[in-house]
Amino acid sequence: MDEPATSTAPPAVETPARRPLPTGRVRIGVVGAGNVADLNVAGYLDHPRCDVVAVCDVDAELAGAAARRWDVAKVYADFDDLLDDDDVDAVEVLTPTHLHHAHVLAALRAGKHVSVQKPLANSVPEARELARVAAESGLVLRVSECFRHYPPLERARELVEGGAIGRVVGVRIKTVVGQTDSAFQAGLRLEGYGWRLDGRSPGGHLFDDMAHKYAMALWLPGLDVVSVQAVVRRRDLYFEPCVALFEYEDPDVLGVMDVHFAPGMWLRSKYYGADELFEVQGDEGVLWVTRATGELLDVPPVVLYQGRDNVCRTVAEADVESDWGEGFRRSSAHFVDALLDGTEPAMTAGEAVRALQLCFAVYQASATRLPVDPRSISGPVTAEGWPEP
Ligand SMILES: NC(=O)c1ccc[n+]([C@@H]2O[C@H](COP(=O)([O-])OP(=O)(O)OC[C@H]3O[C@@H](n4cnc5c(N)ncnc54)[C@H](O)[C@@H]3O)[C@@H](O)[C@H]2O)c1
C-alpha cells in the first residue's frame, strides 16, 4: 500500500462561529494603551451604540491611566484574559506592529471581531494568514486606516469617482517630516519608538508612517499598482527620504510618491511633525488635498480645478472638516456601524495586503534599482541595510 502523501498544507484553523452582537451595541476591548490610543478610542467613546468595556496593556500604569480617562471598569495586564472576557465583542489592537500578527490571530481564534492599526503585519505572509483566518471564521477583520476616513481625502475620492476631473491620469503624494512643538508631540512617550527602530520592524519610516500613503496611492484612483521604481536613502533615526514611481494597471495612469526629511523645518501641526500634499490629475481637471497630519498651507483643504471645454473654474472647498484627528474618530465610528449594520468595514485585510506589497516593492525596487511588481511580493522583505530581526 502506498504511504499517504505528507501534507504541507497549514493545519486547519479552529475558530468559533461568529458570535451575535448584543442588540444594537458593540462592546469593545482595547489592547495597547500607548501613544496612539487616545486618538483611536475617542470615536468609540463618542459613539451612541458603542461601549468601551475593557483595556489591556502590559504596562499597568498606562492601562490604569487609560481606564480612568475612558471611564472603563475592566483592566487587564494579560491579553488572554481580555480575550476570555465574554463581555468583549470586538478588539481594537493598538499594540506595536510586530505584535499585530499574534494579537489579531489570538483575537480571531477567541471569536472576537478585530480592528487593528496599520500596518496589518510585518510581512505579506503574516498579513495573508490573518486575512485567511478572518475569512474562514466569518469574523470581521479590518485595518483602521485614519487617512481613509480623513474628510478631505474622502471628499477627494468622491470627486474622483463622480468624474469631477475626468479620467485619472496621475497621482502625486508628497510627505515631509520635520519638527513641531505641538502639545500632542510633546506628550508622546519615547518608549513608544524603540520597537520602530530595530529588527522588530522590517523597515523604517517607509514601513511605518508611509503605510497610510501606500493605502491612499491605491484607494484615490481605485487602481492597483503593477510596477514600482524607487530610490530610498537612509537618514537619522528611521527616516528614509524616497522618490518612487508607480505604474498603475491602467497604463495611462502614473504615480509619484516623494518623502523628504527636513529636520531644520518647523511644521504647523497639531499632531506629529509631518505634513502631506495629495494631487490627483485627471484628463479634464486636477484636485489637491492640501493637508493631513500638518497644516502647512493657508488654503482650503480641498481645491478642485476644472478645465472642461475651455470653461475653467476653481472650486475651493473650505468647509470640509480638516482636523487630522477626525480621521481616527470617523474610522472607529465606521467600524462600530459596520458591525451593527452587517456591512464590510474599510480597510479590508485584502486592501491592507496590497498596501504592504506596495511598501515592500518600494524597498526592493530601491535595493535592486529595477522595477518591481508589488503583486510578486509574497515572502518577507526587510529594508536594505535595516537591522536583522
Ligand atoms: N494611524 C496613525 O497615524 C498611527 C500613529 C501612530 C501609531 N500607529 C500604529 O499604532 C500601533 C501602536 O503605536 P503606538 O505609537 O501607540 O506605540 P506604543 O508603543 O506607544 O503603544 C503600544 C502599547 O502596546 C503595549 N503592549 C506591548 N505589548 C503588549 C502586549 N503583549 N499586551 C498588551 N499591551 C502591550 C505597550 O505597553 C504600549 O503601551 C502601531 O501599529 C502603529 O503603527 C498608527
Short mmCIF file of C-alpha atoms and ligand atoms in Angstrom, two decimals:
data_model
loop_
_atom_site.label_atom_id
_atom_site.label_comp_id
_atom_site.label_asym_id
_atom_site.label_seq_id
_atom_site.Cartn_x
_atom_site.Cartn_y
_atom_site.Cartn_z
CA MET A 1 0.00 0.00 0.00
CA ASP A 2 1.28 3.49 -0.84
CA GLU A 3 2.35 5.66 2.05
CA PRO A 4 -0.05 8.62 2.46
CA ALA A 5 1.50 11.79 1.00
CA THR A 6 2.83 14.15 3.63
CA SER A 7 0.70 17.28 3.62
CA THR A 8 2.47 20.61 3.57
CA ALA A 9 -0.80 22.49 4.00
CA PRO A 10 -1.07 24.56 7.18
CA PRO A 11 -3.13 22.90 9.92
CA ALA A 12 -6.85 23.68 9.85
CA VAL A 13 -7.67 26.74 11.91
CA GLU A 14 -10.18 26.18 14.66
CA THR A 15 -12.32 29.22 15.07
CA PRO A 16 -15.67 29.51 16.79
CA ALA A 17 -18.70 30.55 14.78
CA ARG A 18 -19.47 34.27 14.60
CA ARG A 19 -20.97 35.43 17.85
CA PRO A 20 -24.08 37.53 17.55
CA LEU A 21 -23.64 41.06 18.86
CA PRO A 22 -25.96 42.09 21.67
CA THR A 23 -28.83 44.02 20.24
CA GLY A 24 -27.81 47.36 18.91
CA ARG A 25 -24.47 47.81 20.72
CA VAL A 26 -20.81 46.89 20.28
CA ARG A 27 -18.65 46.21 23.34
CA ILE A 28 -15.01 47.00 22.61
CA GLY A 29 -11.88 45.80 24.39
CA VAL A 30 -8.74 47.81 23.68
CA VAL A 31 -5.28 46.20 23.70
CA GLY A 32 -2.40 48.69 23.80
CA ALA A 33 -2.81 51.97 25.67
CA GLY A 34 0.26 53.67 24.19
CA ASN A 35 0.85 56.82 22.20
CA VAL A 36 -1.86 56.45 19.59
CA ALA A 37 -4.57 55.01 21.84
CA ASP A 38 -6.49 58.18 22.74
CA LEU A 39 -6.85 59.17 19.08
CA ASN A 40 -8.35 55.76 18.26
CA VAL A 41 -10.57 55.36 21.27
CA ALA A 42 -12.22 58.81 21.00
CA GLY A 43 -14.53 57.58 18.22
CA TYR A 44 -15.67 54.61 20.32
CA LEU A 45 -16.27 56.71 23.45
CA ASP A 46 -18.36 59.18 21.43
CA HIS A 47 -20.40 56.57 19.60
CA PRO A 48 -24.01 56.23 20.81
CA ARG A 49 -24.06 52.47 20.05
CA CYS A 50 -20.67 51.51 21.49
CA ASP A 51 -19.23 50.79 24.94
CA VAL A 52 -15.52 50.54 25.66
CA VAL A 53 -15.66 47.81 28.32
CA ALA A 54 -12.05 46.74 28.85
CA VAL A 55 -8.48 47.88 28.35
CA CYS A 56 -5.31 45.78 28.38
CA ASP A 57 -1.66 46.82 28.46
CA VAL A 58 1.41 45.07 29.83
CA ASP A 59 2.28 48.43 31.35
CA ALA A 60 -0.11 48.51 34.33
CA GLU A 61 0.34 52.25 34.84
CA LEU A 62 -0.63 53.04 31.24
CA ALA A 63 -3.59 50.66 31.37
CA GLY A 64 -4.85 52.12 34.65
CA ALA A 65 -4.50 55.71 33.45
CA ALA A 66 -6.32 54.91 30.20
CA ALA A 67 -9.12 53.17 32.13
CA ARG A 68 -9.58 56.31 34.23
CA ARG A 69 -9.54 58.67 31.22
CA TRP A 70 -12.01 56.50 29.31
CA ASP A 71 -14.07 55.50 32.37
CA VAL A 72 -13.53 51.78 31.73
CA ALA A 73 -14.08 49.33 34.59
CA LYS A 74 -12.08 46.28 33.44
CA VAL A 75 -8.29 46.49 33.27
CA TYR A 76 -6.14 43.55 32.16
CA ALA A 77 -2.38 43.04 32.03
CA ASP A 78 -2.65 39.81 30.03
CA PHE A 79 -4.30 39.89 26.60
CA ASP A 80 -5.54 36.28 27.04
CA ASP A 81 -7.64 37.45 29.99
CA LEU A 82 -9.27 40.15 27.87
CA LEU A 83 -9.95 37.56 25.18
CA ASP A 84 -11.59 35.27 27.78
CA ASP A 85 -13.98 38.07 28.70
CA ASP A 86 -17.41 37.30 27.24
CA ASP A 87 -18.42 40.94 27.58
CA VAL A 88 -16.00 41.85 24.76
CA ASP A 89 -17.44 41.56 21.23
CA ALA A 90 -14.63 43.22 19.33
CA VAL A 91 -11.00 44.09 19.97
CA GLU A 92 -9.15 47.24 18.95
CA VAL A 93 -5.49 46.21 18.52
CA LEU A 94 -3.15 49.14 19.24
CA THR A 95 -0.01 47.23 20.13
CA PRO A 96 3.37 47.63 18.36
CA THR A 97 3.18 46.44 14.75
CA HIS A 98 5.41 43.38 15.25
CA LEU A 99 2.78 42.04 17.70
CA HIS A 100 -0.20 42.55 15.38
CA HIS A 101 0.09 39.09 13.84
CA ALA A 102 -0.01 37.26 17.20
CA HIS A 103 -2.64 39.56 18.71
CA VAL A 104 -5.01 39.57 15.73
CA LEU A 105 -4.71 35.80 15.37
CA ALA A 106 -5.43 35.25 19.07
CA ALA A 107 -8.42 37.61 18.96
CA LEU A 108 -9.92 35.90 15.90
CA ARG A 109 -9.39 32.49 17.47
CA ALA A 110 -11.20 33.73 20.58
CA GLY A 111 -14.17 34.65 18.36
CA LYS A 112 -13.74 38.43 18.54
CA HIS A 113 -14.14 40.86 15.67
CA VAL A 114 -10.95 42.84 15.15
CA SER A 115 -9.93 46.36 14.21
CA VAL A 116 -6.16 46.75 14.06
CA GLN A 117 -3.93 49.74 13.46
CA LYS A 118 -1.82 49.85 10.32
CA PRO A 119 0.36 48.19 9.10
CA LEU A 120 -1.61 44.94 9.35
CA ALA A 121 1.54 42.88 9.96
CA ASN A 122 5.31 42.83 9.49
CA SER A 123 5.21 40.73 6.31
CA VAL A 124 2.94 39.75 3.45
CA PRO A 125 2.71 36.05 4.51
CA GLU A 126 1.67 37.09 8.04
CA ALA A 127 -0.90 39.54 6.70
CA ARG A 128 -2.28 36.96 4.27
CA GLU A 129 -2.63 34.43 7.08
CA LEU A 130 -4.67 36.92 9.10
CA ALA A 131 -6.90 37.66 6.11
CA ARG A 132 -7.43 33.92 5.57
CA VAL A 133 -8.22 33.14 9.22
CA ALA A 134 -10.69 36.03 9.38
CA ALA A 135 -12.41 34.88 6.20
CA GLU A 136 -12.66 31.29 7.47
CA SER A 137 -14.02 32.36 10.84
CA GLY A 138 -16.72 34.67 9.49
CA LEU A 139 -15.41 37.37 11.82
CA VAL A 140 -14.68 40.93 10.77
CA LEU A 141 -11.04 41.94 10.43
CA ARG A 142 -10.36 45.45 9.28
CA VAL A 143 -7.36 47.76 9.39
CA SER A 144 -8.07 51.13 10.97
CA GLU A 145 -6.67 53.48 8.30
CA CYS A 146 -7.29 57.02 9.52
CA PHE A 147 -6.36 58.62 6.18
CA ARG A 148 -9.15 56.67 4.55
CA HIS A 149 -11.63 58.43 6.86
CA TYR A 150 -9.97 61.88 6.80
CA PRO A 151 -12.78 64.07 5.41
CA PRO A 152 -10.70 65.95 2.77
CA LEU A 153 -9.45 62.64 1.34
CA GLU A 154 -12.95 61.14 1.46
CA ARG A 155 -14.15 64.19 -0.45
CA ALA A 156 -11.32 63.83 -2.98
CA ARG A 157 -12.21 60.22 -3.64
CA GLU A 158 -15.89 61.19 -4.01
CA LEU A 159 -14.92 63.87 -6.57
CA VAL A 160 -12.73 61.41 -8.50
CA GLU A 161 -15.50 58.77 -8.54
CA GLY A 162 -18.03 61.38 -9.61
CA GLY A 163 -15.90 62.28 -12.66
CA ALA A 164 -15.10 65.83 -11.48
CA ILE A 165 -11.63 65.67 -13.07
CA GLY A 166 -12.48 63.33 -15.95
CA ARG A 167 -10.35 60.18 -16.20
CA VAL A 168 -7.49 59.90 -13.69
CA VAL A 169 -4.06 60.11 -15.35
CA GLY A 170 -1.78 60.82 -12.39
CA VAL A 171 -1.40 60.69 -8.61
CA ARG A 172 1.20 62.55 -6.54
CA ILE A 173 1.67 62.13 -2.81
CA LYS A 174 4.25 64.25 -1.03
CA THR A 175 5.24 63.76 2.61
CA VAL A 176 7.63 65.92 4.60
CA VAL A 177 8.83 65.16 8.11
CA GLY A 178 10.25 67.95 10.25
CA GLN A 179 9.86 69.48 13.69
CA THR A 180 6.80 70.50 15.60
CA ASP A 181 6.17 71.88 19.06
CA SER A 182 2.59 70.56 19.19
CA ALA A 183 1.28 69.55 22.60
CA PHE A 184 0.45 66.15 21.10
CA GLN A 185 4.06 65.52 20.04
CA ALA A 186 5.38 66.77 23.39
CA GLY A 187 3.09 64.28 25.16
CA LEU A 188 4.38 61.19 23.29
CA ARG A 189 6.31 58.62 25.31
CA LEU A 190 9.76 57.94 23.83
CA GLU A 191 9.40 54.24 24.80
CA GLY A 192 6.78 54.04 22.06
CA TYR A 193 9.51 54.44 19.44
CA GLY A 194 12.08 51.73 20.36
CA TRP A 195 10.32 48.90 18.51
CA ARG A 196 10.19 51.03 15.33
CA LEU A 197 13.96 51.45 15.18
CA ASP A 198 15.36 47.92 15.38
CA GLY A 199 14.89 44.43 13.98
CA ARG A 200 11.38 44.23 15.42
CA SER A 201 10.38 46.26 12.35
CA PRO A 202 11.21 45.22 8.75
CA GLY A 203 11.93 48.83 7.79
CA GLY A 204 11.80 52.43 8.93
CA HIS A 205 9.55 55.38 8.18
CA LEU A 206 8.61 53.99 4.75
CA PHE A 207 7.12 50.96 6.50
CA ASP A 208 5.61 52.75 9.48
CA ASP A 209 4.07 56.13 8.60
CA MET A 210 4.10 55.63 4.84
CA ALA A 211 1.66 52.71 5.22
CA HIS A 212 -1.01 55.41 5.00
CA LYS A 213 0.30 56.81 1.75
CA TYR A 214 0.51 53.41 0.02
CA ALA A 215 -3.11 52.88 1.02
CA MET A 216 -4.00 56.29 -0.47
CA ALA A 217 -1.98 55.68 -3.65
CA LEU A 218 -4.21 52.65 -4.27
CA TRP A 219 -7.51 54.00 -2.99
CA LEU A 220 -7.62 57.51 -4.51
CA PRO A 221 -7.52 56.33 -8.14
CA GLY A 222 -9.14 52.97 -7.29
CA LEU A 223 -6.44 51.15 -9.27
CA ASP A 224 -3.77 48.60 -8.49
CA VAL A 225 -0.06 49.37 -8.99
CA VAL A 226 1.71 46.89 -11.29
CA SER A 227 5.26 48.27 -11.30
CA VAL A 228 7.40 50.30 -8.89
CA GLN A 229 10.72 52.06 -9.33
CA ALA A 230 12.29 53.78 -6.35
CA VAL A 231 15.30 55.35 -4.71
CA VAL A 232 15.39 55.17 -0.90
CA ARG A 233 18.03 56.88 1.27
CA ARG A 234 18.70 56.43 4.99
CA ARG A 235 18.85 59.39 7.37
CA ASP A 236 18.73 59.94 11.15
CA LEU A 237 16.79 57.50 13.32
CA TYR A 238 14.49 55.67 10.94
CA PHE A 239 13.83 58.35 8.32
CA GLU A 240 14.05 57.29 4.70
CA PRO A 241 13.82 60.03 2.07
CA CYS A 242 12.46 58.46 -1.07
CA VAL A 243 11.16 59.09 -4.55
CA ALA A 244 9.05 56.30 -6.02
CA LEU A 245 7.34 55.98 -9.37
CA PHE A 246 4.20 53.87 -9.74
CA GLU A 247 2.81 52.40 -12.95
CA TYR A 248 -0.86 51.55 -12.50
CA GLU A 249 -2.83 48.71 -14.06
CA ASP A 250 -4.29 51.36 -16.40
CA PRO A 251 -1.18 52.28 -18.46
CA ASP A 252 -2.47 55.84 -18.83
CA VAL A 253 -2.04 56.40 -15.08
CA LEU A 254 1.31 57.18 -13.43
CA GLY A 255 2.01 57.95 -9.79
CA VAL A 256 4.78 59.64 -7.84
CA MET A 257 5.40 59.38 -4.11
CA ASP A 258 8.10 61.53 -2.55
CA VAL A 259 9.17 61.64 1.06
CA HIS A 260 11.51 64.27 2.47
CA PHE A 261 13.25 64.72 5.79
CA ALA A 262 13.60 68.37 6.78
CA PRO A 263 14.94 68.37 10.36
CA GLY A 264 15.50 72.13 10.37
CA MET A 265 11.95 72.93 9.31
CA TRP A 266 9.23 73.58 11.89
CA LEU A 267 5.81 72.45 10.77
CA ARG A 268 2.45 73.90 11.67
CA SER A 269 0.81 70.79 13.13
CA LYS A 270 -1.50 69.84 15.98
CA TYR A 271 -0.14 66.28 15.83
CA TYR A 272 3.11 64.69 14.57
CA GLY A 273 5.80 66.76 12.84
CA ALA A 274 4.74 65.74 9.35
CA ASP A 275 2.65 67.08 6.51
CA GLU A 276 1.20 65.71 3.30
CA LEU A 277 0.06 67.03 -0.05
CA PHE A 278 -2.09 64.90 -2.36
CA GLU A 279 -2.71 65.67 -6.03
CA VAL A 280 -4.94 63.70 -8.37
CA GLN A 281 -4.61 64.70 -12.02
CA GLY A 282 -7.45 63.94 -14.40
CA ASP A 283 -7.69 64.50 -18.13
CA GLU A 284 -10.20 67.33 -17.53
CA GLY A 285 -9.06 68.74 -14.20
CA VAL A 286 -6.94 68.34 -11.12
CA LEU A 287 -7.61 68.27 -7.40
CA TRP A 288 -5.50 68.80 -4.34
CA VAL A 289 -5.85 67.81 -0.71
CA THR A 290 -3.61 70.39 0.82
CA ARG A 291 -3.01 68.91 4.29
CA ALA A 292 -3.42 65.94 6.59
CA THR A 293 -1.17 65.43 9.62
CA GLY A 294 0.05 69.04 9.46
CA GLU A 295 -1.39 72.29 8.16
CA LEU A 296 1.37 73.99 6.21
CA LEU A 297 -0.69 75.74 3.59
CA ASP A 298 -3.06 78.51 4.48
CA VAL A 299 -5.53 77.42 1.79
CA PRO A 300 -8.74 75.34 1.81
CA PRO A 301 -8.24 71.61 2.48
CA VAL A 302 -9.71 70.57 -0.88
CA VAL A 303 -9.14 72.54 -4.08
CA LEU A 304 -10.58 71.43 -7.41
CA TYR A 305 -9.65 72.90 -10.77
CA GLN A 306 -11.82 72.00 -13.74
CA GLY A 307 -10.96 72.96 -17.29
CA ARG A 308 -13.55 71.27 -19.46
CA ASP A 309 -14.34 72.56 -22.99
CA ASN A 310 -12.33 75.70 -22.28
CA VAL A 311 -14.55 76.55 -19.32
CA CYS A 312 -12.12 76.93 -16.46
CA ARG A 313 -13.07 77.17 -12.82
CA THR A 314 -11.54 76.61 -9.41
CA VAL A 315 -13.64 75.31 -6.55
CA ALA A 316 -12.12 75.72 -3.11
CA GLU A 317 -13.88 73.56 -0.53
CA ALA A 318 -13.12 75.42 2.68
CA ASP A 319 -15.90 73.85 4.75
CA VAL A 320 -14.59 70.28 4.76
CA GLU A 321 -13.55 69.29 8.30
CA SER A 322 -9.76 69.08 8.13
CA ASP A 323 -8.58 68.27 11.66
CA TRP A 324 -6.41 65.17 11.15
CA GLY A 325 -7.73 63.59 14.37
CA GLU A 326 -11.15 63.42 12.77
CA GLY A 327 -9.91 60.57 10.54
CA PHE A 328 -9.34 58.41 13.64
CA ARG A 329 -12.67 59.31 15.18
CA ARG A 330 -14.56 58.51 11.99
CA SER A 331 -12.59 55.31 11.45
CA SER A 332 -13.64 53.97 14.86
CA ALA A 333 -17.27 55.01 14.34
CA HIS A 334 -17.21 53.34 10.93
CA PHE A 335 -16.12 50.02 12.50
CA VAL A 336 -18.98 50.10 15.02
CA ASP A 337 -21.53 51.00 12.36
CA ALA A 338 -20.28 48.26 10.06
CA LEU A 339 -20.50 45.61 12.79
CA LEU A 340 -24.05 46.62 13.64
CA ASP A 341 -25.20 47.11 10.06
CA GLY A 342 -23.54 43.93 8.78
CA THR A 343 -21.50 45.81 6.15
CA GLU A 344 -17.82 45.35 5.35
CA PRO A 345 -15.70 48.00 7.05
CA ALA A 346 -12.72 49.71 5.42
CA MET A 347 -9.96 48.95 5.08
CA THR A 348 -10.30 45.26 4.30
CA ALA A 349 -7.49 42.81 5.03
CA GLY A 350 -7.13 42.28 1.27
CA GLU A 351 -6.56 46.00 0.72
CA ALA A 352 -4.08 46.04 3.60
CA VAL A 353 -2.13 43.17 1.99
CA ARG A 354 -1.87 45.15 -1.27
CA ALA A 355 -0.67 48.25 0.60
CA LEU A 356 2.01 46.11 2.31
CA GLN A 357 3.10 44.66 -1.02
CA LEU A 358 3.46 48.20 -2.38
CA CYS A 359 5.59 49.15 0.62
CA PHE A 360 7.93 46.20 0.18
CA ALA A 361 8.08 46.75 -3.59
CA VAL A 362 9.47 50.25 -2.89
CA TYR A 363 12.23 48.80 -0.70
CA GLN A 364 13.00 46.04 -3.19
CA ALA A 365 13.00 48.37 -6.21
CA SER A 366 15.45 50.67 -4.47
CA ALA A 367 17.73 47.80 -3.45
CA THR A 368 17.85 46.36 -6.98
CA ARG A 369 17.33 49.60 -8.96
CA LEU A 370 14.96 47.53 -11.07
CA PRO A 371 11.18 47.78 -11.50
CA VAL A 372 9.24 45.53 -9.11
CA ASP A 373 5.67 44.30 -9.49
CA PRO A 374 4.17 44.60 -5.98
CA ARG A 375 1.95 41.60 -6.69
CA SER A 376 5.10 39.46 -6.86
CA ILE A 377 5.95 40.16 -3.21
CA SER A 378 4.84 37.03 -1.37
CA GLY A 379 7.61 36.46 1.17
CA PRO A 380 9.08 38.58 3.95
CA VAL A 381 11.13 41.63 2.92
CA THR A 382 13.49 43.68 5.08
CA ALA A 383 14.65 47.14 4.01
CA GLU A 384 18.22 47.23 2.63
CA GLY A 385 20.71 47.78 5.45
CA TRP A 386 18.00 47.50 8.11
CA PRO A 387 18.87 45.56 11.31
CA GLU A 388 18.02 41.86 11.06
CA PRO A 389 15.30 40.58 13.42
N1 LIG B 1 -2.75 55.91 12.31
C1 LIG B 1 -1.66 56.50 12.70
O1 LIG B 1 -1.39 57.59 12.26
C2 LIG B 1 -0.78 55.87 13.73
C3 LIG B 1 0.03 56.68 14.53
C4 LIG B 1 0.83 56.06 15.49
C5 LIG B 1 0.83 54.69 15.61
N2 LIG B 1 0.05 53.92 14.80
C6 LIG B 1 0.07 52.43 14.94
O2 LIG B 1 -0.48 52.08 16.20
C7 LIG B 1 0.23 50.99 16.78
C8 LIG B 1 0.73 51.43 18.16
O3 LIG B 1 1.62 52.53 18.01
P1 LIG B 1 1.99 53.48 19.24
O4 LIG B 1 2.72 54.62 18.67
O5 LIG B 1 0.78 53.75 20.08
O6 LIG B 1 3.01 52.54 20.04
P2 LIG B 1 3.29 52.47 21.61
O7 LIG B 1 4.49 51.64 21.76
O8 LIG B 1 3.25 53.85 22.16
O9 LIG B 1 1.99 51.69 22.18
C9 LIG B 1 1.88 50.30 22.18
C10 LIG B 1 1.34 49.85 23.52
O10 LIG B 1 1.16 48.42 23.49
C11 LIG B 1 1.54 47.92 24.75
N3 LIG B 1 1.87 46.49 24.63
C12 LIG B 1 3.01 45.95 24.14
N4 LIG B 1 2.93 44.60 24.17
C13 LIG B 1 1.72 44.31 24.70
C14 LIG B 1 1.07 43.08 25.00
N5 LIG B 1 1.64 41.88 24.73
N6 LIG B 1 -0.16 43.12 25.55
C15 LIG B 1 -0.74 44.31 25.83
N7 LIG B 1 -0.16 45.52 25.56
C16 LIG B 1 1.05 45.50 25.01
C17 LIG B 1 2.73 48.77 25.16
O11 LIG B 1 2.97 48.70 26.56
C18 LIG B 1 2.30 50.14 24.69
O12 LIG B 1 1.62 50.85 25.69
C19 LIG B 1 1.32 50.63 15.78
O13 LIG B 1 0.90 49.56 14.97
C20 LIG B 1 1.48 51.88 14.93
O14 LIG B 1 1.91 51.60 13.61
C21 LIG B 1 -0.75 54.49 13.88
#
